[in-house]
C-alpha atoms as a PDB file:
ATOM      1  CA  UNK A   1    -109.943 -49.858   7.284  1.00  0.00           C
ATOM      2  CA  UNK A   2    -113.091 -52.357   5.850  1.00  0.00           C
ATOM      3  CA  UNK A   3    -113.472 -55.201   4.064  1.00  0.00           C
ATOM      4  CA  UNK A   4    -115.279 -53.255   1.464  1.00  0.00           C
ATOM      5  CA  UNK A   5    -112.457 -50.412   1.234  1.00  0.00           C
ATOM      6  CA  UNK A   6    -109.892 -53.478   0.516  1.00  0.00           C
ATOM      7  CA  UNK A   7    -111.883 -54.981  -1.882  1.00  0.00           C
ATOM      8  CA  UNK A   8    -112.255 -51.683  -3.884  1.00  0.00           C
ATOM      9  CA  UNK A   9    -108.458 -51.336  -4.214  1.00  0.00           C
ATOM     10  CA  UNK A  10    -108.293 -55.033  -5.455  1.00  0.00           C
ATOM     11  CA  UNK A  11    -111.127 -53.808  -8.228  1.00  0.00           C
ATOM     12  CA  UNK A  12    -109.012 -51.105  -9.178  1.00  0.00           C
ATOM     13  CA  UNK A  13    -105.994 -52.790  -9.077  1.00  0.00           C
ATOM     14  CA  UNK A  14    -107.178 -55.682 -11.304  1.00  0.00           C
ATOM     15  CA  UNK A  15    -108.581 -52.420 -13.518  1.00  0.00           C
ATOM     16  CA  UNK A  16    -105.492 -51.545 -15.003  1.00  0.00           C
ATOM     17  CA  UNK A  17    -104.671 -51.723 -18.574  1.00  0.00           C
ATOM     18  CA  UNK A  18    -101.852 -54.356 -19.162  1.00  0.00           C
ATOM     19  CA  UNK A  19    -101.218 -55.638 -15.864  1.00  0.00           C
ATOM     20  CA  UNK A  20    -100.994 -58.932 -16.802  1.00  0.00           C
ATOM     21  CA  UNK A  21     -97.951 -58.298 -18.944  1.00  0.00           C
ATOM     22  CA  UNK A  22     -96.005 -57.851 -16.100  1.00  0.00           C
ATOM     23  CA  UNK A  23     -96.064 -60.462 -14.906  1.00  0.00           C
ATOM     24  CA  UNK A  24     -96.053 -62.366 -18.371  1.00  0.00           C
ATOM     25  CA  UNK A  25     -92.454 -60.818 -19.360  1.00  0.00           C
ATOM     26  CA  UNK A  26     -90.345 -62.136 -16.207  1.00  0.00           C
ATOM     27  CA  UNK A  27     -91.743 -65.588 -16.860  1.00  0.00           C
ATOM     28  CA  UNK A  28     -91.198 -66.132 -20.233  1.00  0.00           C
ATOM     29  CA  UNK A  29     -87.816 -65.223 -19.751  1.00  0.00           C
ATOM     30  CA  UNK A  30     -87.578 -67.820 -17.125  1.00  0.00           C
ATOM     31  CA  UNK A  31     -88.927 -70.156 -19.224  1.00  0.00           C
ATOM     32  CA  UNK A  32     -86.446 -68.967 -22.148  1.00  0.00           C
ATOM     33  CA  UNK A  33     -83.670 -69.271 -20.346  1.00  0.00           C
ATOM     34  CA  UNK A  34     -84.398 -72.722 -18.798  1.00  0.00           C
ATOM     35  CA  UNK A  35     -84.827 -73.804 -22.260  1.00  0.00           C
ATOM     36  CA  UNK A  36     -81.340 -72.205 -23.154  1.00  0.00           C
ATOM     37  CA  UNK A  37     -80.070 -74.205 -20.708  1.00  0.00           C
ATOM     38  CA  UNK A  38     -81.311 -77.930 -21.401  1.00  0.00           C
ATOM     39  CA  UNK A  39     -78.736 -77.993 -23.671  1.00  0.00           C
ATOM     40  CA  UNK A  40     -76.319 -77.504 -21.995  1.00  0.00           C
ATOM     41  CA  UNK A  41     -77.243 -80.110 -19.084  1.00  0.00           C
ATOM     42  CA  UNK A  42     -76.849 -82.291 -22.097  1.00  0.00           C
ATOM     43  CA  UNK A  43     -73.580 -81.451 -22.576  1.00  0.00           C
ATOM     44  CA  UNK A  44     -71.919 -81.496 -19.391  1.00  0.00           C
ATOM     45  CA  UNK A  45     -74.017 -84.395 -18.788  1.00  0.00           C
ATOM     46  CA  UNK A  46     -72.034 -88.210 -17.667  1.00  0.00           C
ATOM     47  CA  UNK A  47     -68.552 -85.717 -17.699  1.00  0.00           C
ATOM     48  CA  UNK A  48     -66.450 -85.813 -13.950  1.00  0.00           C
ATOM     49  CA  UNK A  49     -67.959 -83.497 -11.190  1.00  0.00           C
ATOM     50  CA  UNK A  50     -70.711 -82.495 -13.815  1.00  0.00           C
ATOM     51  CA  UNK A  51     -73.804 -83.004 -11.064  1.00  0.00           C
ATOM     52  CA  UNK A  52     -72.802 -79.529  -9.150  1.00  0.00           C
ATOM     53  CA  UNK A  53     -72.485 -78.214 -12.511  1.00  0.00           C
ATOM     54  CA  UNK A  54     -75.732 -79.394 -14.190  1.00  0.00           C
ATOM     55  CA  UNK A  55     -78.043 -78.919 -10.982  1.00  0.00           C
ATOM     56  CA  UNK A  56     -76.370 -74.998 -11.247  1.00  0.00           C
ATOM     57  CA  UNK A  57     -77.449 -74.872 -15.002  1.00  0.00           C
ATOM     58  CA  UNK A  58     -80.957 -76.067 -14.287  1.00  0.00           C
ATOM     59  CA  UNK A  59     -81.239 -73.005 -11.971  1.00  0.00           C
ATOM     60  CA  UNK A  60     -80.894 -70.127 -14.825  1.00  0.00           C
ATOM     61  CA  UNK A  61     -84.387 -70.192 -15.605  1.00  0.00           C
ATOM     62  CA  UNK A  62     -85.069 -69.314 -11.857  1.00  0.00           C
ATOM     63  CA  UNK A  63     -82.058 -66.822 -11.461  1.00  0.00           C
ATOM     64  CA  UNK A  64     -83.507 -64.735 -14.473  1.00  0.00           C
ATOM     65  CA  UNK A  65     -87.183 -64.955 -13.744  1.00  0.00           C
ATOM     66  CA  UNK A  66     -86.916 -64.100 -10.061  1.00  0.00           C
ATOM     67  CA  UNK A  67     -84.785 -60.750 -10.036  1.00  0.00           C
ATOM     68  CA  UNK A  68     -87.270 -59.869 -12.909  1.00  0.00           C
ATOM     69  CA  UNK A  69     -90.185 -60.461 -10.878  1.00  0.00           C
ATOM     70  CA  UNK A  70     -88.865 -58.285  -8.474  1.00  0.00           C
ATOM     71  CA  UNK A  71     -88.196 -55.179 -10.303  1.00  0.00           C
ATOM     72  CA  UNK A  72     -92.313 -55.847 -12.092  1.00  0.00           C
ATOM     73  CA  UNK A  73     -93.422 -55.839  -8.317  1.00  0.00           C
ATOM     74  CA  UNK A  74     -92.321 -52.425  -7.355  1.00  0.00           C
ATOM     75  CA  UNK A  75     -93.911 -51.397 -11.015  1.00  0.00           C
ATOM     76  CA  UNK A  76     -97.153 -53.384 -10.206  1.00  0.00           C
ATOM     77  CA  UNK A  77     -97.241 -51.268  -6.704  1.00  0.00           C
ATOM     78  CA  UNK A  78     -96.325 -47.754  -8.661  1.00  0.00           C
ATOM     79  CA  UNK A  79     -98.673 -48.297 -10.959  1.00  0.00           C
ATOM     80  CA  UNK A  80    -101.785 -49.477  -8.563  1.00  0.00           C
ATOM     81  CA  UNK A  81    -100.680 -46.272  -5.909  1.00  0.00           C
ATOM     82  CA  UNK A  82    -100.537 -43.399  -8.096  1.00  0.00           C
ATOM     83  CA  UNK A  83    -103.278 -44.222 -10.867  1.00  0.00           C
ATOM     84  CA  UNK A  84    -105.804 -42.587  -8.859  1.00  0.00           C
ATOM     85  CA  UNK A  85    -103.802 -39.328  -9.061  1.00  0.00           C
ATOM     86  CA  UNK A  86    -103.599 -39.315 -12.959  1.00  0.00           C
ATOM     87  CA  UNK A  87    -107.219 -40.150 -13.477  1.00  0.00           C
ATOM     88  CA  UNK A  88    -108.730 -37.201 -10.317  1.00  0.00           C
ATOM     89  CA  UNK A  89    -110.521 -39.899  -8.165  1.00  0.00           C
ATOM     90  CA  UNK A  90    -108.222 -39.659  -5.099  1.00  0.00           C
ATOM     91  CA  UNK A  91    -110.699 -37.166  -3.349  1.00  0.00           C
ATOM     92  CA  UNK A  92    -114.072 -39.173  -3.788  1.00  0.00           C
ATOM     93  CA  UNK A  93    -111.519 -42.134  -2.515  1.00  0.00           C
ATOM     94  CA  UNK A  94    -110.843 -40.464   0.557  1.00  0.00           C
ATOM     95  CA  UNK A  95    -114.300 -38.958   1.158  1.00  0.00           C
ATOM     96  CA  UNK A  96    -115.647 -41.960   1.098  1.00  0.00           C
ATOM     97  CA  UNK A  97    -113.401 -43.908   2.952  1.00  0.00           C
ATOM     98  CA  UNK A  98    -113.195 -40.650   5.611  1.00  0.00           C
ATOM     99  CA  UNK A  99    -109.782 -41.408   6.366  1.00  0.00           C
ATOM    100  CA  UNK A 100    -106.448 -41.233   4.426  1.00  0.00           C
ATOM    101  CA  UNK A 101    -104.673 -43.312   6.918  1.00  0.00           C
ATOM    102  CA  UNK A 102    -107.419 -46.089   5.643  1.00  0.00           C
ATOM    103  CA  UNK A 103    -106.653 -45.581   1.801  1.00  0.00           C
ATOM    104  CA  UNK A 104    -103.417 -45.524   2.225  1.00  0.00           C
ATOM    105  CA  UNK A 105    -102.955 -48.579   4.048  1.00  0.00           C
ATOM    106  CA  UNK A 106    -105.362 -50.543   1.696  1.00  0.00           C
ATOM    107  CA  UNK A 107    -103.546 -49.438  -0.975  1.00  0.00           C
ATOM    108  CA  UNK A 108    -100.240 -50.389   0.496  1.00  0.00           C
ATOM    109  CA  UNK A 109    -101.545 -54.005   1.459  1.00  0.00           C
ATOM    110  CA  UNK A 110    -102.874 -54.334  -2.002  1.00  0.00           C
ATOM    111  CA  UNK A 111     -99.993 -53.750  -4.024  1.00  0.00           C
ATOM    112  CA  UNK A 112     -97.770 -55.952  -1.407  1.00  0.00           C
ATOM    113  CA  UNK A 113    -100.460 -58.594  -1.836  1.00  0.00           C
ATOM    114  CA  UNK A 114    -100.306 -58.641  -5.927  1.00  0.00           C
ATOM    115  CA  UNK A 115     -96.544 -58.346  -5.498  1.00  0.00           C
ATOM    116  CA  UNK A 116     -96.316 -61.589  -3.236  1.00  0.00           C
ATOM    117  CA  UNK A 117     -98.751 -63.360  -5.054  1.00  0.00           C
ATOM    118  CA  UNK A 118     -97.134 -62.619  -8.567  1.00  0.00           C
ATOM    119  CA  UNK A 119     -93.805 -63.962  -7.404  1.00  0.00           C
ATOM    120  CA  UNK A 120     -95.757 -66.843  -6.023  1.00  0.00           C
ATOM    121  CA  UNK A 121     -97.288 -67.536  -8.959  1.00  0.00           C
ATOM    122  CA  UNK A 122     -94.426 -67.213 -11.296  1.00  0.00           C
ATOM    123  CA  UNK A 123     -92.554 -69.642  -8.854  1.00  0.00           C
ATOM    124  CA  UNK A 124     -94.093 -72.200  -8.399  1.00  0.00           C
ATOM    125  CA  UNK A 125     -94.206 -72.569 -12.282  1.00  0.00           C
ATOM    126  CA  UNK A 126     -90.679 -71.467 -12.261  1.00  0.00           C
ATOM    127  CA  UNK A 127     -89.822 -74.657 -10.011  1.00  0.00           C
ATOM    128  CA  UNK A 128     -92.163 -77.103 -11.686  1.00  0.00           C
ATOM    129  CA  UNK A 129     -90.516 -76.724 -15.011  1.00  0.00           C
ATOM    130  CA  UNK A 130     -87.372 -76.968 -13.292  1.00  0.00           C
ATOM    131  CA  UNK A 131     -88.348 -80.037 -11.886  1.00  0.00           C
ATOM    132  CA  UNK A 132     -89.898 -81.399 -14.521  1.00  0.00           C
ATOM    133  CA  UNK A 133     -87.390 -80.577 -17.388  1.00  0.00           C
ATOM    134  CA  UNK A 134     -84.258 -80.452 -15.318  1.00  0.00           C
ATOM    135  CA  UNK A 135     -81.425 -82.767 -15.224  1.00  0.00           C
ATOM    136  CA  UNK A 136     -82.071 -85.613 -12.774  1.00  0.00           C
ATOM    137  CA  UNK A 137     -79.452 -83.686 -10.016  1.00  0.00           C
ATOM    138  CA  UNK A 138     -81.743 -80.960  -9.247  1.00  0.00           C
ATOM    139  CA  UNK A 139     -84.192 -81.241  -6.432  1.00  0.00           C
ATOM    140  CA  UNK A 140     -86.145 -79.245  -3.938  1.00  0.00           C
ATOM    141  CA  UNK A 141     -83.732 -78.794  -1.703  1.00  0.00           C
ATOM    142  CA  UNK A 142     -82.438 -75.810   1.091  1.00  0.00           C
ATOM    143  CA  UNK A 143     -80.649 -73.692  -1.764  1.00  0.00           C
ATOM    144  CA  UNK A 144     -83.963 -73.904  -3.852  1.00  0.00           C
ATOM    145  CA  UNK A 145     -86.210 -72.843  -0.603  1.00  0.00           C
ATOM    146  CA  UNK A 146     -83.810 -70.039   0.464  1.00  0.00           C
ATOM    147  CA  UNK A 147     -84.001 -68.577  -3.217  1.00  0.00           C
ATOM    148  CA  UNK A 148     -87.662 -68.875  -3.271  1.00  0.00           C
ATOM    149  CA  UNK A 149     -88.282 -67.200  -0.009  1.00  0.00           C
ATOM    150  CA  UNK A 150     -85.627 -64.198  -0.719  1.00  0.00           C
ATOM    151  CA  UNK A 151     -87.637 -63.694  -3.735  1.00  0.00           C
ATOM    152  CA  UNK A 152     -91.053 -63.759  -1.953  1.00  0.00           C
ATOM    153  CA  UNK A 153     -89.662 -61.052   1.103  1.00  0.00           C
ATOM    154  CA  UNK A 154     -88.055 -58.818  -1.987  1.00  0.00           C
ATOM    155  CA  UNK A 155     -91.145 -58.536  -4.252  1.00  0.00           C
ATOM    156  CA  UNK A 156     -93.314 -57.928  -1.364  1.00  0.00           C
ATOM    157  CA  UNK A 157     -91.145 -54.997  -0.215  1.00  0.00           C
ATOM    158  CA  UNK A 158     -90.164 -53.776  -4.024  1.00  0.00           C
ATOM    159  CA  UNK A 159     -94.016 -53.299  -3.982  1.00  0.00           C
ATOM    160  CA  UNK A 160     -93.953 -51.668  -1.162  1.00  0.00           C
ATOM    161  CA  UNK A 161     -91.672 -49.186  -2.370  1.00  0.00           C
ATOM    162  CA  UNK A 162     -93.204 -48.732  -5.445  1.00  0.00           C
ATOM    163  CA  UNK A 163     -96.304 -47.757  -3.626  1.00  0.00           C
ATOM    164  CA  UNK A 164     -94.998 -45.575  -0.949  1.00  0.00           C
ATOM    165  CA  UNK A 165     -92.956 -43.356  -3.521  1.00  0.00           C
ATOM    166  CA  UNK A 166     -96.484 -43.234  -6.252  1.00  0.00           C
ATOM    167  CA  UNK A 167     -98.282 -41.908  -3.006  1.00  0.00           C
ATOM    168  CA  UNK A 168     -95.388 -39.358  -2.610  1.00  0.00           C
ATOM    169  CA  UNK A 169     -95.018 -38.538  -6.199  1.00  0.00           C
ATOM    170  CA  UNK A 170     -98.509 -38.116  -7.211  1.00  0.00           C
ATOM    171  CA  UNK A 171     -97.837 -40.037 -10.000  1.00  0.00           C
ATOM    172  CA  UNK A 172     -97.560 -43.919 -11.371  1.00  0.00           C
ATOM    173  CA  UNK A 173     -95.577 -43.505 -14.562  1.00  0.00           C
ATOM    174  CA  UNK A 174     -92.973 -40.892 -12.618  1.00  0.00           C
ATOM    175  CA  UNK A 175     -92.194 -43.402 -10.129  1.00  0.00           C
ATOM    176  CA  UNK A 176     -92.115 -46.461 -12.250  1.00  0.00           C
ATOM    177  CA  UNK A 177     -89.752 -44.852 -14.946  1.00  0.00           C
ATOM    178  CA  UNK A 178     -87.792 -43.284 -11.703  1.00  0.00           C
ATOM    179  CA  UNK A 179     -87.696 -47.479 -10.189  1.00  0.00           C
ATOM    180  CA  UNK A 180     -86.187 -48.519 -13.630  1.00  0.00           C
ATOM    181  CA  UNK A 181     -83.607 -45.795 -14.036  1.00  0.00           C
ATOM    182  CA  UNK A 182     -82.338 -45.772 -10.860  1.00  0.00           C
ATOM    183  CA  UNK A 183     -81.760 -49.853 -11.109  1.00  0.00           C
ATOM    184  CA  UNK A 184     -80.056 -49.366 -14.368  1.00  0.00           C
ATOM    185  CA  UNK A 185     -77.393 -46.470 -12.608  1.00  0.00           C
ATOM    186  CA  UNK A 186     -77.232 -47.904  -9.030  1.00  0.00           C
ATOM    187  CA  UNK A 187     -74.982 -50.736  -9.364  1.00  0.00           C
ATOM    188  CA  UNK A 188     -72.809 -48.289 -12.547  1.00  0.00           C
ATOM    189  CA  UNK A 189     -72.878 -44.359 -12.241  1.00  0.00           C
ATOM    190  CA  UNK A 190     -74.313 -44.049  -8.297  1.00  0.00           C
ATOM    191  CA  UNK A 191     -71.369 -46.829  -7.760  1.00  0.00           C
ATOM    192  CA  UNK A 192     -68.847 -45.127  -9.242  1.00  0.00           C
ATOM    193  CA  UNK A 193     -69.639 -41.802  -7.806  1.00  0.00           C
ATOM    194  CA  UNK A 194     -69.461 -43.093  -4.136  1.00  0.00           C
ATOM    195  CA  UNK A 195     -66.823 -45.354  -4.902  1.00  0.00           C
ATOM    196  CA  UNK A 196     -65.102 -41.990  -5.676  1.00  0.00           C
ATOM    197  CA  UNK A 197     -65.588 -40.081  -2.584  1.00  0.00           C
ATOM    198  CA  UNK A 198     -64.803 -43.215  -0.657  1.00  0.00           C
ATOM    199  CA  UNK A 199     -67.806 -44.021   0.358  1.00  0.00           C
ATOM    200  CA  UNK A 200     -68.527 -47.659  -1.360  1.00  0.00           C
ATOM    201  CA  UNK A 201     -69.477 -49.032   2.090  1.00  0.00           C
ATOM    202  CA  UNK A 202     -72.914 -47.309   1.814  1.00  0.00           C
ATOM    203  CA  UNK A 203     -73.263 -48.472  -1.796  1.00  0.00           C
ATOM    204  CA  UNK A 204     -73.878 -51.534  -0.747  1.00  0.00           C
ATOM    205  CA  UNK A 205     -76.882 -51.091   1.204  1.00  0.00           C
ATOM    206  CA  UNK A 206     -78.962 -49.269  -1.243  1.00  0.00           C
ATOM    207  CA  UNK A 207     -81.492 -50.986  -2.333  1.00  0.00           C
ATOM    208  CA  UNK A 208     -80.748 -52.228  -5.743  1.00  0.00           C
ATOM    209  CA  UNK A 209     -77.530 -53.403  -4.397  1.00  0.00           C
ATOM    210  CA  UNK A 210     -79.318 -54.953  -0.922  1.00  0.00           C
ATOM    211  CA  UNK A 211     -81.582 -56.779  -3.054  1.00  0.00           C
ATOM    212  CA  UNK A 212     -78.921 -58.443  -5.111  1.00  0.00           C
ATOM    213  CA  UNK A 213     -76.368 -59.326  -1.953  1.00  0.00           C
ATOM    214  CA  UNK A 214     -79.971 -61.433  -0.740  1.00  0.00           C
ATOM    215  CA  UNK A 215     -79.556 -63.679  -3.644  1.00  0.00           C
ATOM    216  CA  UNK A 216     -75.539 -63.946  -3.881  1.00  0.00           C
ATOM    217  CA  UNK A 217     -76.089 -64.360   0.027  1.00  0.00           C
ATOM    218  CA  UNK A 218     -77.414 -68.003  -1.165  1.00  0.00           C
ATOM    219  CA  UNK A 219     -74.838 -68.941  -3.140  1.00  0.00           C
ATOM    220  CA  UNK A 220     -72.232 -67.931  -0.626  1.00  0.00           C
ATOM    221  CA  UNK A 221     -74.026 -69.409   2.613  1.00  0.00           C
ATOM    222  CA  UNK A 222     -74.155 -66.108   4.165  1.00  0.00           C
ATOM    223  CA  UNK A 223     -78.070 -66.478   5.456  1.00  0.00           C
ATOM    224  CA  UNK A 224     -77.534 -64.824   8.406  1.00  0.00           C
ATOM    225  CA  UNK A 225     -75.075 -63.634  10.893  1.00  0.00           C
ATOM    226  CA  UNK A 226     -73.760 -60.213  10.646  1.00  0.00           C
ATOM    227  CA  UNK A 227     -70.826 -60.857   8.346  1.00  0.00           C
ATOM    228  CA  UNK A 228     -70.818 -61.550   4.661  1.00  0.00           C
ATOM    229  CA  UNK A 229     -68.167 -61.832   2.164  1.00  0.00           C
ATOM    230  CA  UNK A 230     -65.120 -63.696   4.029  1.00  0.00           C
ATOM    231  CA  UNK A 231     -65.667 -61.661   7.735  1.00  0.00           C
ATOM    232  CA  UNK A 232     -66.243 -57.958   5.612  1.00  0.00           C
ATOM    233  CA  UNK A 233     -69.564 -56.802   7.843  1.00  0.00           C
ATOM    234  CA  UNK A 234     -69.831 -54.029   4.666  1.00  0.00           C
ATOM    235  CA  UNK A 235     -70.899 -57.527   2.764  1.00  0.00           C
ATOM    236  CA  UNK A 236     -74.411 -57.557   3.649  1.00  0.00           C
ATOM    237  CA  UNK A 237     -75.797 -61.466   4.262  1.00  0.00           C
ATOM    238  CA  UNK A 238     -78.949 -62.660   3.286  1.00  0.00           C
ATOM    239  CA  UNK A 239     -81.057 -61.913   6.443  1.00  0.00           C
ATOM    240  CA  UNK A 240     -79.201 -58.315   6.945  1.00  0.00           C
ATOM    241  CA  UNK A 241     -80.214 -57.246   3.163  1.00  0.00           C
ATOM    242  CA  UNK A 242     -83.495 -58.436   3.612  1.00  0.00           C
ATOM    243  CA  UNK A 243     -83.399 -56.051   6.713  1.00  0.00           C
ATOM    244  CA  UNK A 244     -82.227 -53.207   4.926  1.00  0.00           C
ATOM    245  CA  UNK A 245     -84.863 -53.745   1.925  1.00  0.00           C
ATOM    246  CA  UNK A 246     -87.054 -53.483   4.397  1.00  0.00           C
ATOM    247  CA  UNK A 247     -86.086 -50.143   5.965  1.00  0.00           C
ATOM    248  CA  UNK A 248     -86.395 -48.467   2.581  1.00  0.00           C
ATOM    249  CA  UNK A 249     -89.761 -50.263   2.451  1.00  0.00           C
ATOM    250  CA  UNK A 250     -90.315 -48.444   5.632  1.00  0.00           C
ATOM    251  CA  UNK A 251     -88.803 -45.358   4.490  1.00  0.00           C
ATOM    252  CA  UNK A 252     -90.343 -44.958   1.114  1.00  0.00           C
ATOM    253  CA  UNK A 253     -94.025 -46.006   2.447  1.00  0.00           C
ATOM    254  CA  UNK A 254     -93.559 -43.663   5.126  1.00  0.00           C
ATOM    255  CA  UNK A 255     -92.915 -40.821   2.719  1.00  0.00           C
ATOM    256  CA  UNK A 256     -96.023 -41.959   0.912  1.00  0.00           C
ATOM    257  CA  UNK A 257     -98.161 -41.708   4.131  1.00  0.00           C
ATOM    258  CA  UNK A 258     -97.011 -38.047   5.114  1.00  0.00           C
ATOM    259  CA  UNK A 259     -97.609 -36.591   1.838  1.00  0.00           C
ATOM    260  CA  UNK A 260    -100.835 -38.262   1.229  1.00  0.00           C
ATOM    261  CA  UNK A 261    -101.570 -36.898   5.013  1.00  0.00           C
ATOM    262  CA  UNK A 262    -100.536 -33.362   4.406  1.00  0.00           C
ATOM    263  CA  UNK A 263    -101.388 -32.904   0.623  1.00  0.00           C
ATOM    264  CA  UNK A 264    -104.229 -30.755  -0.357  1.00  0.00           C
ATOM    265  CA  UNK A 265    -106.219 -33.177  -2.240  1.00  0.00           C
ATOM    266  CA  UNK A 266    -109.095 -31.111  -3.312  1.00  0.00           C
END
């Protein structure tokens, strides 16, 4: 894999139509809801034991943003991986480059790149309004760190998956309307159904659900360890969700590799 190869993806990448509003739409909700919520620092504000309560407050703009981001990373890798597919250019790609293994991994470093850097981005204006607008309880403290990198590690591997499964798919708007409507039944139908056949131990590690233990990890002080939840080792901590996100990383890009490897792409 070259220089030149990765720079081509980041062309194409920075290509697409509307990009940009993906990562607009998570932040201005962050934003929104951190405005929501200077209100009500005001009110709890100078009442007994209000400084836990006001610092927690000053946080919603960051607890709504950040999930967001996540879920627009594994769409900004879905939509970067299988574009070439819908517009016919995925054999010149690979002719040129004379390897798939090459494109495949440029394309996959890519979209984890734009994912990482989006969530950076949206961060660090995430915090900075926090800290700028905030009550005068919040700082940048552990809690605030340990959300911040979660979200970092998650939209890196969301975009991951969203890559590996466009590679597999053939196709970008397949696999990000197949991302969004599996979020949206995960934690409700998928739930219920294993929930029914006794099997709501493994609900908890799918990814959705992994991804969503990471950040209630925080708030509980589970960061590591292999017990969450009062001693329940079904709980998934912080560091063991972040470990399974990262299997279906694994799992979903290596799907994407084999097909692109065995797929007749002419």
């Amino acid at each position: 894999m070259t220089t030149n190869l990765l720079f081509s993806e980041f062309r194409k990448f920075a290509t697409l139509r509307f990009w940009w509003a993906l990562g607009l739409a998570p932040l201005f909700a962050g934003v929104l809801a951190g405005l929501i919520s200077v209100p009500v620092v005001a009110g709890v504000a100078g009442s007994a034991g209000s400084h836990e309560l006001a610092s927690l407050v000053d946080r919603i703009g960051l607890l709504v943003t950040l999930p967001l981001i996540v879920v627009c990373s594994a769409l900004f890798g879905a939509l970067h991986a299988g574009t070439e597919y819908r517009h016919d250019t995925m054999t010149t790609t690979v002719l040129i480059a004379r390897s798939r293994d090459a494109v495949v991994a440029a394309k996959l470093l890519v979209g984890a790149a734009f994912g990482f850097l989006c969530c950076l981005v949206v961060a660090i204006v995430g915090v900075s309004t926090v800290l700028l607008i905030g009550s005068d309880g919040v700082r940048f403290d552990g809690t605030l760190a340990a959300i911040l990198v979660v979200a970092l590690v998650a939209s890196t591997l969301w975009a991951l998956i969203g890559s590996g499964l466009a590679l597999s798919t053939r196709s970008s708007t397949a696999t990000a309307v197949g991302i969004v409507a599996w979020l949206v039944l995960e934690p409700g139908v998928v739930a219920t159904v294993l929930d029914g056949v006794h099997l709501e131990a493994v609900g908890r590690w799918l990814p959705g659900s992994v991804t969503v233990a990471a950040f209630h990890g925080i708030g509980r002080g589970d960061l590591g360890g292999s017990a969450g939840g009062g001693g329940d080792a079904s709980v998934p901590t912080t560091a063991s969700s972040l470990v399974g996100l990262a299997v279906w990383a694994t799992l979903a890009c290596g799907l994407g590799w084999w097909a692109t490897r065995t797929r007749d792409l002419s």
